[in-house]
Amino acid sequence: MKKFILAIGLVAATSAFAGDWYGSATYDQKDKQNSAQVNHVYGVTVGNKLGGGLSAEGRMENERVSVGDGTQKQEGLIQGKVSYDISTGTLLTPFVGVAVGQKQKSTLDFTYWVGEVGAKVKLGDLGVRYGWRQRTAFDNNSTNSYDTREHSVAVTYALTKADTVGVRYAQERGTSDYNTTGLFYTRSF
């Protein structure tokens, strides 16, 4: 928990200085494989492009888990992330990112880390993003096993210079197996 609080503090302190702010609202439907379970995930992200390809952001999620037998559970997540876009002087922009977060399930809470790599392509108002992510609990044991790999593809369209909409598809595999489809809206300030 101390690592998580420190990371959130660093993101907040770094973001307070300069850069371009943005906010995003997301909806994801996660379909658990070989199960009737469906998770509805509502998220909010606030971030700051600090310059030189570096950005910092905070994210919160509220997740409604419909088990399939009429039972519903509630889960939550809060995460701080730092990303770096690697300028290539071309249409292709590779990126790397690291994050730490706190996951809250109905019976337990635990901290986790994330490592992410991928690439973005921008073609006028249209953008395409591919990402690969590893997410693991710091104390990954049988009680709070949280060890997943995810491949995701997103397509975005810039409605204006400040407003972007997008769709996303992801496959998460590991201690949980989900196929996810999502929608998002991002506003730059």
PDB file of N, CA, C and O in Angstrom, residues 106-145:
ATOM      1  N   SER A 106     -14.936  -7.881  -3.791  1.00  0.00           N
ATOM      2  CA  SER A 106     -15.929  -7.972  -2.720  1.00  0.00           C
ATOM      3  C   SER A 106     -15.350  -8.540  -1.427  1.00  0.00           C
ATOM      4  O   SER A 106     -15.824  -8.226  -0.341  1.00  0.00           O
ATOM      5  N   THR A 107     -14.294  -9.354  -1.524  1.00  0.00           N
ATOM      6  CA  THR A 107     -13.758  -9.999  -0.324  1.00  0.00           C
ATOM      7  C   THR A 107     -12.321  -9.596   0.013  1.00  0.00           C
ATOM      8  O   THR A 107     -11.824  -9.979   1.059  1.00  0.00           O
ATOM      9  N   LEU A 108     -11.631  -8.837  -0.861  1.00  0.00           N
ATOM     10  CA  LEU A 108     -10.252  -8.474  -0.570  1.00  0.00           C
ATOM     11  C   LEU A 108      -9.821  -7.270  -1.383  1.00  0.00           C
ATOM     12  O   LEU A 108     -10.410  -6.934  -2.403  1.00  0.00           O
ATOM     13  N   ASP A 109      -8.762  -6.606  -0.907  1.00  0.00           N
ATOM     14  CA  ASP A 109      -8.095  -5.509  -1.590  1.00  0.00           C
ATOM     15  C   ASP A 109      -6.625  -5.879  -1.735  1.00  0.00           C
ATOM     16  O   ASP A 109      -6.054  -6.495  -0.849  1.00  0.00           O
ATOM     17  N   PHE A 110      -6.006  -5.457  -2.841  1.00  0.00           N
ATOM     18  CA  PHE A 110      -4.574  -5.704  -3.002  1.00  0.00           C
ATOM     19  C   PHE A 110      -3.995  -4.717  -4.003  1.00  0.00           C
ATOM     20  O   PHE A 110      -4.697  -4.137  -4.821  1.00  0.00           O
ATOM     21  N   THR A 111      -2.669  -4.512  -3.932  1.00  0.00           N
ATOM     22  CA  THR A 111      -1.963  -3.638  -4.857  1.00  0.00           C
ATOM     23  C   THR A 111      -1.365  -4.468  -5.986  1.00  0.00           C
ATOM     24  O   THR A 111      -1.086  -5.662  -5.821  1.00  0.00           O
ATOM     25  N   TYR A 112      -1.171  -3.814  -7.126  1.00  0.00           N
ATOM     26  CA  TYR A 112      -0.630  -4.497  -8.298  1.00  0.00           C
ATOM     27  C   TYR A 112       0.274  -3.543  -9.076  1.00  0.00           C
ATOM     28  O   TYR A 112       0.273  -2.337  -8.843  1.00  0.00           O
ATOM     29  N   TRP A 113       1.032  -4.117 -10.020  1.00  0.00           N
ATOM     30  CA  TRP A 113       1.857  -3.324 -10.930  1.00  0.00           C
ATOM     31  C   TRP A 113       1.496  -3.695 -12.359  1.00  0.00           C
ATOM     32  O   TRP A 113       0.964  -4.781 -12.618  1.00  0.00           O
ATOM     33  N   VAL A 114       1.802  -2.794 -13.290  1.00  0.00           N
ATOM     34  CA  VAL A 114       1.536  -2.992 -14.715  1.00  0.00           C
ATOM     35  C   VAL A 114       2.765  -2.572 -15.501  1.00  0.00           C
ATOM     36  O   VAL A 114       3.367  -1.535 -15.222  1.00  0.00           O
ATOM     37  N   GLY A 115       3.118  -3.364 -16.509  1.00  0.00           N
ATOM     38  CA  GLY A 115       4.107  -2.991 -17.512  1.00  0.00           C
ATOM     39  C   GLY A 115       3.427  -3.053 -18.870  1.00  0.00           C
ATOM     40  O   GLY A 115       2.664  -3.987 -19.137  1.00  0.00           O
ATOM     41  N   GLU A 116       3.668  -2.050 -19.715  1.00  0.00           N
ATOM     42  CA  GLU A 116       2.958  -1.978 -20.991  1.00  0.00           C
ATOM     43  C   GLU A 116       3.900  -1.513 -22.096  1.00  0.00           C
ATOM     44  O   GLU A 116       4.736  -0.641 -21.875  1.00  0.00           O
ATOM     45  N   VAL A 117       3.755  -2.094 -23.295  1.00  0.00           N
ATOM     46  CA  VAL A 117       4.464  -1.652 -24.493  1.00  0.00           C
ATOM     47  C   VAL A 117       3.473  -1.677 -25.658  1.00  0.00           C
ATOM     48  O   VAL A 117       2.476  -2.402 -25.621  1.00  0.00           O
ATOM     49  N   GLY A 118       3.766  -0.889 -26.669  1.00  0.00           N
ATOM     50  CA  GLY A 118       2.892  -0.886 -27.835  1.00  0.00           C
ATOM     51  C   GLY A 118       3.315   0.160 -28.832  1.00  0.00           C
ATOM     52  O   GLY A 118       4.420   0.703 -28.762  1.00  0.00           O
ATOM     53  N   ALA A 119       2.400   0.454 -29.765  1.00  0.00           N
ATOM     54  CA  ALA A 119       2.673   1.445 -30.803  1.00  0.00           C
ATOM     55  C   ALA A 119       1.370   2.094 -31.238  1.00  0.00           C
ATOM     56  O   ALA A 119       0.306   1.472 -31.187  1.00  0.00           O
ATOM     57  N   LYS A 120       1.492   3.354 -31.681  1.00  0.00           N
ATOM     58  CA  LYS A 120       0.354   4.122 -32.176  1.00  0.00           C
ATOM     59  C   LYS A 120       0.676   4.607 -33.593  1.00  0.00           C
ATOM     60  O   LYS A 120       1.839   4.909 -33.893  1.00  0.00           O
ATOM     61  N   VAL A 121      -0.365   4.692 -34.428  1.00  0.00           N
ATOM     62  CA  VAL A 121      -0.249   5.253 -35.770  1.00  0.00           C
ATOM     63  C   VAL A 121      -1.333   6.304 -35.906  1.00  0.00           C
ATOM     64  O   VAL A 121      -2.489   6.062 -35.562  1.00  0.00           O
ATOM     65  N   LYS A 122      -0.970   7.483 -36.415  1.00  0.00           N
ATOM     66  CA  LYS A 122      -1.934   8.563 -36.616  1.00  0.00           C
ATOM     67  C   LYS A 122      -1.982   8.888 -38.095  1.00  0.00           C
ATOM     68  O   LYS A 122      -0.966   9.209 -38.709  1.00  0.00           O
ATOM     69  N   LEU A 123      -3.174   8.792 -38.678  1.00  0.00           N
ATOM     70  CA  LEU A 123      -3.400   9.092 -40.087  1.00  0.00           C
ATOM     71  C   LEU A 123      -4.472  10.176 -40.176  1.00  0.00           C
ATOM     72  O   LEU A 123      -5.657   9.877 -40.297  1.00  0.00           O
ATOM     73  N   GLY A 124      -4.060  11.428 -40.056  1.00  0.00           N
ATOM     74  CA  GLY A 124      -5.023  12.527 -40.035  1.00  0.00           C
ATOM     75  C   GLY A 124      -5.864  12.451 -38.771  1.00  0.00           C
ATOM     76  O   GLY A 124      -5.345  12.410 -37.660  1.00  0.00           O
ATOM     77  N   ASP A 125      -7.192  12.395 -38.934  1.00  0.00           N
ATOM     78  CA  ASP A 125      -8.103  12.319 -37.798  1.00  0.00           C
ATOM     79  C   ASP A 125      -8.254  10.906 -37.249  1.00  0.00           C
ATOM     80  O   ASP A 125      -8.844  10.712 -36.196  1.00  0.00           O
ATOM     81  N   LEU A 126      -7.748   9.920 -37.948  1.00  0.00           N
ATOM     82  CA  LEU A 126      -7.873   8.516 -37.558  1.00  0.00           C
ATOM     83  C   LEU A 126      -6.607   8.044 -36.857  1.00  0.00           C
ATOM     84  O   LEU A 126      -5.490   8.354 -37.281  1.00  0.00           O
ATOM     85  N   GLY A 127      -6.771   7.300 -35.775  1.00  0.00           N
ATOM     86  CA  GLY A 127      -5.631   6.742 -35.060  1.00  0.00           C
ATOM     87  C   GLY A 127      -5.860   5.265 -34.768  1.00  0.00           C
ATOM     88  O   GLY A 127      -6.994   4.827 -34.608  1.00  0.00           O
ATOM     89  N   VAL A 128      -4.772   4.500 -34.721  1.00  0.00           N
ATOM     90  CA  VAL A 128      -4.817   3.079 -34.366  1.00  0.00           C
ATOM     91  C   VAL A 128      -3.748   2.849 -33.307  1.00  0.00           C
ATOM     92  O   VAL A 128      -2.627   3.370 -33.416  1.00  0.00           O
ATOM     93  N   ARG A 129      -4.108   2.071 -32.274  1.00  0.00           N
ATOM     94  CA  ARG A 129      -3.184   1.808 -31.165  1.00  0.00           C
ATOM     95  C   ARG A 129      -3.202   0.326 -30.852  1.00  0.00           C
ATOM     96  O   ARG A 129      -4.261  -0.271 -30.703  1.00  0.00           O
ATOM     97  N   TYR A 130      -2.001  -0.273 -30.739  1.00  0.00           N
ATOM     98  CA  TYR A 130      -1.871  -1.656 -30.269  1.00  0.00           C
ATOM     99  C   TYR A 130      -1.084  -1.621 -28.965  1.00  0.00           C
ATOM    100  O   TYR A 130      -0.072  -0.922 -28.853  1.00  0.00           O
ATOM    101  N   GLY A 131      -1.535  -2.391 -27.976  1.00  0.00           N
ATOM    102  CA  GLY A 131      -0.816  -2.459 -26.719  1.00  0.00           C
ATOM    103  C   GLY A 131      -0.752  -3.871 -26.169  1.00  0.00           C
ATOM    104  O   GLY A 131      -1.667  -4.671 -26.381  1.00  0.00           O
ATOM    105  N   TRP A 132       0.332  -4.170 -25.488  1.00  0.00           N
ATOM    106  CA  TRP A 132       0.491  -5.430 -24.751  1.00  0.00           C
ATOM    107  C   TRP A 132       0.790  -5.047 -23.307  1.00  0.00           C
ATOM    108  O   TRP A 132       1.622  -4.171 -23.040  1.00  0.00           O
ATOM    109  N   ARG A 133       0.093  -5.721 -22.380  1.00  0.00           N
ATOM    110  CA  ARG A 133       0.207  -5.363 -20.969  1.00  0.00           C
ATOM    111  C   ARG A 133       0.384  -6.614 -20.105  1.00  0.00           C
ATOM    112  O   ARG A 133      -0.258  -7.625 -20.337  1.00  0.00           O
ATOM    113  N   GLN A 134       1.244  -6.510 -19.094  1.00  0.00           N
ATOM    114  CA  GLN A 134       1.391  -7.517 -18.041  1.00  0.00           C
ATOM    115  C   GLN A 134       0.932  -6.864 -16.751  1.00  0.00           C
ATOM    116  O   GLN A 134       1.396  -5.782 -16.401  1.00  0.00           O
ATOM    117  N   ARG A 135      -0.012  -7.507 -16.045  1.00  0.00           N
ATOM    118  CA  ARG A 135      -0.507  -6.968 -14.763  1.00  0.00           C
ATOM    119  C   ARG A 135      -0.411  -8.072 -13.721  1.00  0.00           C
ATOM    120  O   ARG A 135      -0.888  -9.178 -13.939  1.00  0.00           O
ATOM    121  N   THR A 136       0.211  -7.764 -12.569  1.00  0.00           N
ATOM    122  CA  THR A 136       0.450  -8.757 -11.533  1.00  0.00           C
ATOM    123  C   THR A 136       0.335  -8.113 -10.150  1.00  0.00           C
ATOM    124  O   THR A 136       0.812  -6.995  -9.945  1.00  0.00           O
ATOM    125  N   ALA A 137      -0.282  -8.821  -9.215  1.00  0.00           N
ATOM    126  CA  ALA A 137      -0.346  -8.347  -7.832  1.00  0.00           C
ATOM    127  C   ALA A 137       1.051  -8.369  -7.224  1.00  0.00           C
ATOM    128  O   ALA A 137       1.856  -9.250  -7.529  1.00  0.00           O
ATOM    129  N   PHE A 138       1.356  -7.383  -6.378  1.00  0.00           N
ATOM    130  CA  PHE A 138       2.649  -7.377  -5.689  1.00  0.00           C
ATOM    131  C   PHE A 138       2.789  -8.620  -4.809  1.00  0.00           C
ATOM    132  O   PHE A 138       3.853  -9.218  -4.734  1.00  0.00           O
ATOM    133  N   ASP A 139       1.720  -8.998  -4.140  1.00  0.00           N
ATOM    134  CA  ASP A 139       1.708 -10.194  -3.300  1.00  0.00           C
ATOM    135  C   ASP A 139       0.829 -11.227  -4.009  1.00  0.00           C
ATOM    136  O   ASP A 139      -0.280 -11.498  -3.604  1.00  0.00           O
ATOM    137  N   ASN A 140       1.351 -11.766  -5.115  1.00  0.00           N
ATOM    138  CA  ASN A 140       0.570 -12.667  -5.968  1.00  0.00           C
ATOM    139  C   ASN A 140       0.558 -14.062  -5.347  1.00  0.00           C
ATOM    140  O   ASN A 140       1.527 -14.795  -5.424  1.00  0.00           O
ATOM    141  N   ASN A 141      -0.554 -14.400  -4.694  1.00  0.00           N
ATOM    142  CA  ASN A 141      -0.675 -15.709  -4.059  1.00  0.00           C
ATOM    143  C   ASN A 141      -2.046 -16.296  -4.392  1.00  0.00           C
ATOM    144  O   ASN A 141      -2.796 -15.734  -5.171  1.00  0.00           O
ATOM    145  N   SER A 142      -2.395 -17.396  -3.802  1.00  0.00           N
ATOM    146  CA  SER A 142      -3.658 -18.059  -4.122  1.00  0.00           C
ATOM    147  C   SER A 142      -4.869 -17.231  -3.715  1.00  0.00           C
ATOM    148  O   SER A 142      -5.936 -17.358  -4.303  1.00  0.00           O
ATOM    149  N   THR A 143      -4.731 -16.335  -2.747  1.00  0.00           N
ATOM    150  CA  THR A 143      -5.855 -15.514  -2.309  1.00  0.00           C
ATOM    151  C   THR A 143      -6.124 -14.365  -3.270  1.00  0.00           C
ATOM    152  O   THR A 143      -7.253 -14.095  -3.641  1.00  0.00           O
ATOM    153  N   ASN A 144      -5.077 -13.668  -3.695  1.00  0.00           N
ATOM    154  CA  ASN A 144      -5.262 -12.523  -4.594  1.00  0.00           C
ATOM    155  C   ASN A 144      -4.483 -12.690  -5.893  1.00  0.00           C
ATOM    156  O   ASN A 144      -3.791 -11.795  -6.331  1.00  0.00           O
ATOM    157  N   SER A 145      -4.620 -13.852  -6.520  1.00  0.00           N
ATOM    158  CA  SER A 145      -3.949 -14.105  -7.782  1.00  0.00           C
ATOM    159  C   SER A 145      -4.447 -13.111  -8.822  1.00  0.00           C
ATOM    160  O   SER A 145      -5.628 -13.012  -9.104  1.00  0.00           O
TER     161      SER A 145
END
